[in-house]
Coordinates of C-alpha atoms and ligand atoms in Angstrom, one line a residue:
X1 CA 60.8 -250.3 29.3
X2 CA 58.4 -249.4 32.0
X3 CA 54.9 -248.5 31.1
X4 CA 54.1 -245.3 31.3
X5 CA 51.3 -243.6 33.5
X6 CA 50.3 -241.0 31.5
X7 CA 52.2 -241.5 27.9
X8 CA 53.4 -238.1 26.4
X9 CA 50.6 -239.0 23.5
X10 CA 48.3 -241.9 22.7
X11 CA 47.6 -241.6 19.1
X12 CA 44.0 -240.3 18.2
X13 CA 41.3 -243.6 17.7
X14 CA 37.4 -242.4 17.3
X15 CA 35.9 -245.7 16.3
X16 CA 34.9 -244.8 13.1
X17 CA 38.1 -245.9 11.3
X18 CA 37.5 -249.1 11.4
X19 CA 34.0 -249.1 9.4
X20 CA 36.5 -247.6 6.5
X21 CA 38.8 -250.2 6.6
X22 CA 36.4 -252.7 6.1
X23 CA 34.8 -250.7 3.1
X24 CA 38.2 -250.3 1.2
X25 CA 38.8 -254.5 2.0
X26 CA 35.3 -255.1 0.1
X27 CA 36.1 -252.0 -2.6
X28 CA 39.7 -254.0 -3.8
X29 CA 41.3 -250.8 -4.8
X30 CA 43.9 -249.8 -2.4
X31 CA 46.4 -247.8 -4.1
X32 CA 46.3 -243.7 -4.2
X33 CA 43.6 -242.1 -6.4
X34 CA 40.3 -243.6 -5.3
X35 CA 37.2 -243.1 -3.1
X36 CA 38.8 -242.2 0.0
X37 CA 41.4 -240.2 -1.7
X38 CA 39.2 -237.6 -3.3
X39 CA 36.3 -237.9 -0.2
X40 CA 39.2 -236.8 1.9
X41 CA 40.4 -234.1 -0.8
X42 CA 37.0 -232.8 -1.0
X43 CA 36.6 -232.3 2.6
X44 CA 39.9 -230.5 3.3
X45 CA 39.0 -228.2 0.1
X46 CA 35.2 -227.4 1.5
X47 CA 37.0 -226.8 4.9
X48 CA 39.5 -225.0 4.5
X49 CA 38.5 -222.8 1.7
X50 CA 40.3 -223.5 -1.1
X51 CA 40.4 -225.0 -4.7
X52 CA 43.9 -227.0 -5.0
X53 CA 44.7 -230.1 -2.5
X54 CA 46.4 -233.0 -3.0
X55 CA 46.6 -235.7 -0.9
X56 CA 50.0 -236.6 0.2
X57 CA 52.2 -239.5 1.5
X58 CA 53.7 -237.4 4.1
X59 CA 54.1 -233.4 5.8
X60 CA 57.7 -233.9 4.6
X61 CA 57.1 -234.9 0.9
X62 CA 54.5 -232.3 0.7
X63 CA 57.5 -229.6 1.8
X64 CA 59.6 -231.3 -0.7
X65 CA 56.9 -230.5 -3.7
X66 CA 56.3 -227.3 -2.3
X67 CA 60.3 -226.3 -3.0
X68 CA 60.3 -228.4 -6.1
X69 CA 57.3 -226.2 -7.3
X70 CA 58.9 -223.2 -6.2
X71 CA 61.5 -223.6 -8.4
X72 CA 64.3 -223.3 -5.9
X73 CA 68.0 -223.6 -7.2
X74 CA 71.8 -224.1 -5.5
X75 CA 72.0 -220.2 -6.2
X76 CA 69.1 -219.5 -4.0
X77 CA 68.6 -219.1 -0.2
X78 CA 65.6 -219.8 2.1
X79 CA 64.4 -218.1 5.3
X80 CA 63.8 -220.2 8.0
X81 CA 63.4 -220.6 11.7
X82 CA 66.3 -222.0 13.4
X83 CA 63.6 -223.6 15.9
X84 CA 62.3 -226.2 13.3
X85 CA 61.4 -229.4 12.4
X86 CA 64.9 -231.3 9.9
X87 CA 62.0 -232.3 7.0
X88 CA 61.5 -228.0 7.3
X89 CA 65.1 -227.8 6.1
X90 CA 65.8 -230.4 4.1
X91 CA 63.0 -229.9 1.7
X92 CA 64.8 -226.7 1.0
X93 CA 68.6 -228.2 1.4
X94 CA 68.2 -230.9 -0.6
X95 CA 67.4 -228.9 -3.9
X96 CA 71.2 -226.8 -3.2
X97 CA 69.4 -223.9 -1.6
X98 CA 71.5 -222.0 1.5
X99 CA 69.8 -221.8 4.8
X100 CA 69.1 -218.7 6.6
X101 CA 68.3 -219.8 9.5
X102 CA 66.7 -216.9 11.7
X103 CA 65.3 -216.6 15.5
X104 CA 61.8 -216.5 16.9
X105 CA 59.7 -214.9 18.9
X106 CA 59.1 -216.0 22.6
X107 CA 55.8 -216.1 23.0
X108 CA 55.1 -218.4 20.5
X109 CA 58.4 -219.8 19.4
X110 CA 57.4 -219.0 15.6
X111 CA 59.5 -217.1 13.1
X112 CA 60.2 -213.3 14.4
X113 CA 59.3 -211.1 11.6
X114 CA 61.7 -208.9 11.8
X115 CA 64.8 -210.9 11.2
X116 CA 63.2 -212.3 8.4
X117 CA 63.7 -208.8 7.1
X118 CA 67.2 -208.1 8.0
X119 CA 67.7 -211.8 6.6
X120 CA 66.5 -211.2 3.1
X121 CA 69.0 -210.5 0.2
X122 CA 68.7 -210.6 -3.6
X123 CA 69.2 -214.0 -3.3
X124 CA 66.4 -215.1 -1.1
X125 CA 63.3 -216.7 -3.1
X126 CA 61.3 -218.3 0.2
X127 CA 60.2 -217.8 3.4
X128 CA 59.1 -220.5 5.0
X129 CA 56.2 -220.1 8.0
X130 CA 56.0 -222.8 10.6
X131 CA 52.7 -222.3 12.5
X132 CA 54.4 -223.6 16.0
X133 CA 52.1 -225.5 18.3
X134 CA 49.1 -224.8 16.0
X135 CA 49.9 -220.7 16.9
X136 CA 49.5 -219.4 13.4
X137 CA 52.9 -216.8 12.6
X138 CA 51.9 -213.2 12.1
X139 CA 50.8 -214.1 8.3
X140 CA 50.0 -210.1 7.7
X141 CA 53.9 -209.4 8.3
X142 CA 55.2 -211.6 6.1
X143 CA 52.7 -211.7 3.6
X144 CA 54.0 -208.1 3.3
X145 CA 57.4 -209.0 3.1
X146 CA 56.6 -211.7 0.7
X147 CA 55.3 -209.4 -1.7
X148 CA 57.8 -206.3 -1.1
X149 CA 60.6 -208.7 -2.4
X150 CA 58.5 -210.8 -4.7
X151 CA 58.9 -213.8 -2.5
X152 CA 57.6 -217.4 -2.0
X153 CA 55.9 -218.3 1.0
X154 CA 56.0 -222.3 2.1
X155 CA 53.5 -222.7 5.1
X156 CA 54.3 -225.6 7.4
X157 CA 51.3 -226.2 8.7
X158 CA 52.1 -229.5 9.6
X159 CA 51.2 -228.8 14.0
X160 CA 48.5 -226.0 12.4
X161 CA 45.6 -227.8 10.4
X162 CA 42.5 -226.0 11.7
X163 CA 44.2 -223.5 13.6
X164 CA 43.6 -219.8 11.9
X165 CA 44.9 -216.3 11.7
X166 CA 42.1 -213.5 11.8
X167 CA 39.4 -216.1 10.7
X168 CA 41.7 -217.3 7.8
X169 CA 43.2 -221.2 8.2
X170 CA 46.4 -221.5 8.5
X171 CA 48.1 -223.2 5.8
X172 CA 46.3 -221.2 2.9
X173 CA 48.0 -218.4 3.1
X174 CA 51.4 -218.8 1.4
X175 CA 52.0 -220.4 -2.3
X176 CA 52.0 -223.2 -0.8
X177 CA 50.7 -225.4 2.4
X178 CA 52.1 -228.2 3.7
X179 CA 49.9 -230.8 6.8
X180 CA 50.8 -234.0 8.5
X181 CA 49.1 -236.5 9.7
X182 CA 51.6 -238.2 11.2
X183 CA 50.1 -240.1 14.1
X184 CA 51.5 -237.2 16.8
X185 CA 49.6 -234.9 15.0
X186 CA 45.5 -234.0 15.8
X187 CA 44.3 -235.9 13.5
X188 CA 46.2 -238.8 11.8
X189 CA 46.3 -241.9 9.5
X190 CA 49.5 -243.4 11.0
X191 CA 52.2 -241.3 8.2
X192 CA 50.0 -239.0 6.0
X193 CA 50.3 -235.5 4.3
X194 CA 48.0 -232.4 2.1
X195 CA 49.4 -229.9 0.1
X196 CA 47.2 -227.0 -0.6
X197 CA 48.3 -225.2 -3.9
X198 CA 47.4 -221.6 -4.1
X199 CA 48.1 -221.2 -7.8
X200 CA 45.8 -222.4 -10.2
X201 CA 49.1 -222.8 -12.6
X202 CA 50.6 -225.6 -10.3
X203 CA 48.5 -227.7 -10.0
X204 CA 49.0 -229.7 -13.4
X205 CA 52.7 -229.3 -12.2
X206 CA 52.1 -230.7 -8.9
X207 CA 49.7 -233.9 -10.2
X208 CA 53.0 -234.7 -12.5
X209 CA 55.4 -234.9 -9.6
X210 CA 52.8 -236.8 -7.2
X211 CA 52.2 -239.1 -10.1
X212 CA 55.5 -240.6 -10.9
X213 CA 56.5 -237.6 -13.3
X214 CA 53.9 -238.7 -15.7
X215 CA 50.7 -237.3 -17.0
X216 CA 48.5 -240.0 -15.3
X217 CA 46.3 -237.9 -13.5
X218 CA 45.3 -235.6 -16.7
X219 CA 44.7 -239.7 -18.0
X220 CA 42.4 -240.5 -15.1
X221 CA 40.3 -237.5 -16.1
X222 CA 40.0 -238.2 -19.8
X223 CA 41.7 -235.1 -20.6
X224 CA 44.5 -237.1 -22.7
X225 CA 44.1 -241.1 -24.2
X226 CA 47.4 -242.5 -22.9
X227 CA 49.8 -241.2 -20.1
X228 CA 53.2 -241.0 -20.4
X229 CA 56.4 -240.0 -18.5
X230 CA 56.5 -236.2 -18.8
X231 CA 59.2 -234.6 -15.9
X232 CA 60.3 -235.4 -12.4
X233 CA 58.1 -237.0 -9.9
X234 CA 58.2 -239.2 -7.4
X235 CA 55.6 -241.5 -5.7
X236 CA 53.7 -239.1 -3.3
X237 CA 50.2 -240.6 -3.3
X238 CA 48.9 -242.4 -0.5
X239 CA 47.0 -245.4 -0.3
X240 CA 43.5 -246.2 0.1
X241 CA 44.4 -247.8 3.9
X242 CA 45.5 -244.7 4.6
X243 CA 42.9 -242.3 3.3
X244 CA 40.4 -244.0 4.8
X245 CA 41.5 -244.4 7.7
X246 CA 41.9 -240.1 7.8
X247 CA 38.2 -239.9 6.4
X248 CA 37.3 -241.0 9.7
X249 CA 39.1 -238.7 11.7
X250 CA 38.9 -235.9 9.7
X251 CA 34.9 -235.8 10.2
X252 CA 35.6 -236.1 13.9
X253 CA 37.5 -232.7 13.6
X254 CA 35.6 -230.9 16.2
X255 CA 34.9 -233.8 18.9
X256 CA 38.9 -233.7 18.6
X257 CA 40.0 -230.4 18.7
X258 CA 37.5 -229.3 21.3
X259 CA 39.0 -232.3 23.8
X260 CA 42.1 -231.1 23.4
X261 CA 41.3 -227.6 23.9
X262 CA 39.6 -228.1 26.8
X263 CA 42.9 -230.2 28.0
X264 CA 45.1 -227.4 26.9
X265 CA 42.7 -224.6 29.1
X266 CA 42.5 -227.2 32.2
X267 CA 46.8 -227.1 31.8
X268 CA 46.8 -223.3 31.4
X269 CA 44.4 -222.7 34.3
X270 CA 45.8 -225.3 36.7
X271 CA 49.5 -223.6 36.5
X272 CA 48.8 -220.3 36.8
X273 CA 49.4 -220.5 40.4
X274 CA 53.1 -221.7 39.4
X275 CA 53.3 -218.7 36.7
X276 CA 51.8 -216.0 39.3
X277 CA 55.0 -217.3 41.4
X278 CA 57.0 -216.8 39.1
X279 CA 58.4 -220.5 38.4
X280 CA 57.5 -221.2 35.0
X281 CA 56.1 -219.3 31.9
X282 CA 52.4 -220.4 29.8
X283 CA 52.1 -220.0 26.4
X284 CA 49.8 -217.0 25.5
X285 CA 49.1 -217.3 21.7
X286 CA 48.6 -213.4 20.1
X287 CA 44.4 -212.3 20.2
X288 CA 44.5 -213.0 16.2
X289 CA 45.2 -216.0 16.4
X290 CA 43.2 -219.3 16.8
X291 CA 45.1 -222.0 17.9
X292 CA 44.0 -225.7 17.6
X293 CA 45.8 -227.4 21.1
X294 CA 48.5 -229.1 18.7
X295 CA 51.4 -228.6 22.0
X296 CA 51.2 -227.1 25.6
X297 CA 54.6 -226.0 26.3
X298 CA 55.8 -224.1 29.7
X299 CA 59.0 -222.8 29.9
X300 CA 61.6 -223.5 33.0
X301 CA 64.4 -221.6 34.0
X302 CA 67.2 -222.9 32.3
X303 CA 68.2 -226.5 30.7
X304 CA 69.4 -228.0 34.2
X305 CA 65.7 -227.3 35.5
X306 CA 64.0 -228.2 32.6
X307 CA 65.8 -231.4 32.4
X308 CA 65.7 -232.1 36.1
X309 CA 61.8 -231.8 35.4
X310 CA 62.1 -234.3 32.7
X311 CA 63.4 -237.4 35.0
X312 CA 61.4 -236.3 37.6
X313 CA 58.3 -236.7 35.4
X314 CA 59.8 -239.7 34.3
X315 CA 59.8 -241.6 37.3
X316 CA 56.9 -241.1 37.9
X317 CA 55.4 -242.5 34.6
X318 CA 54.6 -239.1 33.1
X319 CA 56.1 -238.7 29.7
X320 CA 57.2 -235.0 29.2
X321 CA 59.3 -234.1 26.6
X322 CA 62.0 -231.2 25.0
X323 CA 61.1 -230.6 21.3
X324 CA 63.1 -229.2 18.6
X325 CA 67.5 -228.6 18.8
X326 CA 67.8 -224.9 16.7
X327 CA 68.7 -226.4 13.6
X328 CA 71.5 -223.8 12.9
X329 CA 73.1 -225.7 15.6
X330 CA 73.0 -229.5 14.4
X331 CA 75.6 -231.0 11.6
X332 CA 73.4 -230.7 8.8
X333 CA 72.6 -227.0 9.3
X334 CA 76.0 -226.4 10.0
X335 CA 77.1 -227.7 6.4
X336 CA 73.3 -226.2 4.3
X337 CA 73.3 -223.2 5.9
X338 CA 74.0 -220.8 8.4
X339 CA 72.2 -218.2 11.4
X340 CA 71.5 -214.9 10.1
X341 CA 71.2 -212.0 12.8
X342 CA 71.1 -212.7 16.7
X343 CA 70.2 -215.6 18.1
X344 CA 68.1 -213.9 21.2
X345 CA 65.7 -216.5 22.0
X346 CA 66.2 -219.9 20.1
X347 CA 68.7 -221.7 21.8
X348 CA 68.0 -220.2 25.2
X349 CA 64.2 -221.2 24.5
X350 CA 65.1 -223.8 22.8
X351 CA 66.6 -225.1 26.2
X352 CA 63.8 -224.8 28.9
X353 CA 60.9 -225.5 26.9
X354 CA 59.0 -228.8 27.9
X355 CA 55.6 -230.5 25.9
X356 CA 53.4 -231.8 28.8
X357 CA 51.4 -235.2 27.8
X358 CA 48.4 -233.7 25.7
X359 CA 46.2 -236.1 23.7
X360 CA 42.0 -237.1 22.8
X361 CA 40.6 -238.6 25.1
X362 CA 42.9 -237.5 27.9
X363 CA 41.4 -238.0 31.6
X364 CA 40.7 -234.6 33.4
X365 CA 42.6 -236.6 36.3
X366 CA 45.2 -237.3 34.3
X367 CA 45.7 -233.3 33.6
X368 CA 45.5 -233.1 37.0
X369 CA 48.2 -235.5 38.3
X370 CA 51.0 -233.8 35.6
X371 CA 50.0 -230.4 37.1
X372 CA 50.3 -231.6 41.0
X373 CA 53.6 -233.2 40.1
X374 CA 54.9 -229.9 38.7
X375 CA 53.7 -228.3 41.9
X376 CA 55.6 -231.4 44.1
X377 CA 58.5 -230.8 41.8
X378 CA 58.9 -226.8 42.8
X379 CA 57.9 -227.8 46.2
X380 CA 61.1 -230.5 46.8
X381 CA 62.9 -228.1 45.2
X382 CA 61.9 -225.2 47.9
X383 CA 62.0 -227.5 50.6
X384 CA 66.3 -228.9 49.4
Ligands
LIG1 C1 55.4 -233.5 12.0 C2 56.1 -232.4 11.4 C3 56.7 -232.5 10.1 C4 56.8 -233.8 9.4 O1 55.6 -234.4 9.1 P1 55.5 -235.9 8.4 O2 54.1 -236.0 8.0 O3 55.9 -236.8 9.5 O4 56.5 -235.9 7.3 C5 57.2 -231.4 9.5 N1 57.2 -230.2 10.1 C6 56.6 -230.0 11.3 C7 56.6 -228.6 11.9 C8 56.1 -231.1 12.0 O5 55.6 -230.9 13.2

């Protein structure tokens, strides 16, 4: 395959990971529960805010303990947005709960709060909140919602660590919180995951399924003399490789998210010319919001020009990409679940929305010779 130019992303490095490899190789402990587990536990807890974190293998597994610990069941259904992630679904699916799959709002392509409303029925028992492109979702509407009709609230917050709503992060808002650090995330440790646990009364619940449905973790803090199998679980702690590696990038937060900010900026400033002319539409996250330069989308006219765009990036070497097919319209959300209300905006959105390279460490140049193609792109296209 030919090289790209400029790669869509080059997964975050800041040097310091390597000093933490080395120290787990000299400690011997690798597997989950050690130094690095509970240094980076302690630091998303002091950061963010909040009491209950546990360190995860993955954003996905951490979703799939957040429905397990919501207690959802075949007879239930679960709001979502259509324009989502499959792990956002199947979490949910995979427990027997019906999808309501529901549209978004255009400016930031997260869930529109007023079809979550028309969408709710006696049966509905979660709403889950995707935080799009770190753009936190208008928490205070369904937080409202949420307690109205004595709902659950799933944050995936996978895009969103560090990104906030009126001062507040995003992810500890809902019952639950779910972050990635998947390596096309901001900060990474190859495949990684936190849930944040807003309820005091989960978190023994939580430790159990984490820990191999046993009682290992009450063991580990001399609260019991043995451990033994107690409920369901599965194997959702990560290793020490992986921890420590995530120490290191975690405490290069800022160095991180400011790069990419100021990449995201550079984008916004260096198409307005195209959006003053009416070619292509920026992203403009809401005043309350914070938003941590997870994506930077633009919107085209239409799928044929959006995926003209694509090959013509392509060729030359700039890797530019479409993002998420509404999920009400792939074979597994056809068979779990269903849309509920209109579909205004997510498949037409859906359709002309392109991710532009964005990644630390990015050269201003490099910002610079997407944006120029762009222009050259509308420009061949004036001149045919
Ligand atoms: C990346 C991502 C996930 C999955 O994260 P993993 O850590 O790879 O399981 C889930 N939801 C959203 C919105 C994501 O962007």
């Amino acid at each position: 395959m030919k090289k790209w130019r400029i790669p869509f992303n080059r997964p975050t490095l800041v040097g310091a990971e390597q000093a933490n490899l080395d120290e787990v190789l000299s400690r011997r402990k690798f597997s989950g529960g050690g130094h690095y587990n509970a240094a980076c536990n302690s630091w998303l807890r002091s950061h963010l805010g909040v009491s209950g974190v546990l360190m995860t293998t993955s954003c996905t597994h951490a979703l799939e303990m957040a429905a397990l610990l919501s207690d959802v069941q075949p007879s239930d259904e679960v709001v979502l947005p259509s324009y989502a992630f499959s792990s956002t679904a199947t979490a949910f699916a995979r427990c027997g709960a019906r999808l309501k799959f529901v549209d978004c709002d255009p400016q930031t392509m997260n869930i529109d709060t007023a079809a979550v409303e028309k969408a709710i029925t006696p049966r509905t028992k979660v709403i889950v909140a995707l935080h799009y492109a770190g753009v936190s979702c208008n928490m205070q509407a369904l937080q409202a919602l949420a307690d109205r009709h004595g709902l659950k609230i799933v944050e995936d917050a996978a895009q969103a660590l560090f990104a906030s709503y009126r001062g507040q992060p995003c992810g500890t808002f809902g019952d639950y919180g779910c972050y990635s650090f998947h390596e096309t995330k901001n900060l990474h440790c190859g495949e990684g995951g936190a849930l944040v646990l807003n309820r005091k009364e989960d978190v023994e619940k939580a430790e159990i399924l984490l820990e191999k449905g046993t009682n290992r973790m009450r063991f580990f803090r001399g609260d019991i003399a043995k451990y033994e199998w107690v409920g369901m679980g599965s194997s959702y702690v990560p290793s020490e490789l992986n921890t420590a590696f995530l120490l290191a990038q975690l405490e290069a937060n800022e160095t991180i998210t400011a790069n990419r900010l100021a990449h995201w900026h550079h984008y916004r400033e260096a198409l307005t010319p195209l959006r003053e002319a009416g070619l292509i539409e920026l992203p403009k996250p809401p005043d309350d919001c914070q938003h941590n330069a997870h994506i930077f989308w633009i919107k085209l006219a239409g799928k044929t020009q959006r995926d003209e765009l694509i090959t013509y990036l392509k060729q030359r070497g700039i890797g530019a990409t479409f993002h998420y097919v509404p999920l009400h319209s792939t074979p597994a959300g056809r068979k779990y679940g269903e849309f509920a209300g209109e579909d205004r905006y997510t498949s037409r959105d859906s359709d002309r929305l392109l991710r532009l390279p964005l990644f630390f460490g990015m050269a201003d140049a490099e910002v610079e010779e997407v944006t120029s193609h762009i222009a050259g792109f509308f420009e061949q296209a004036r001149r045919s």
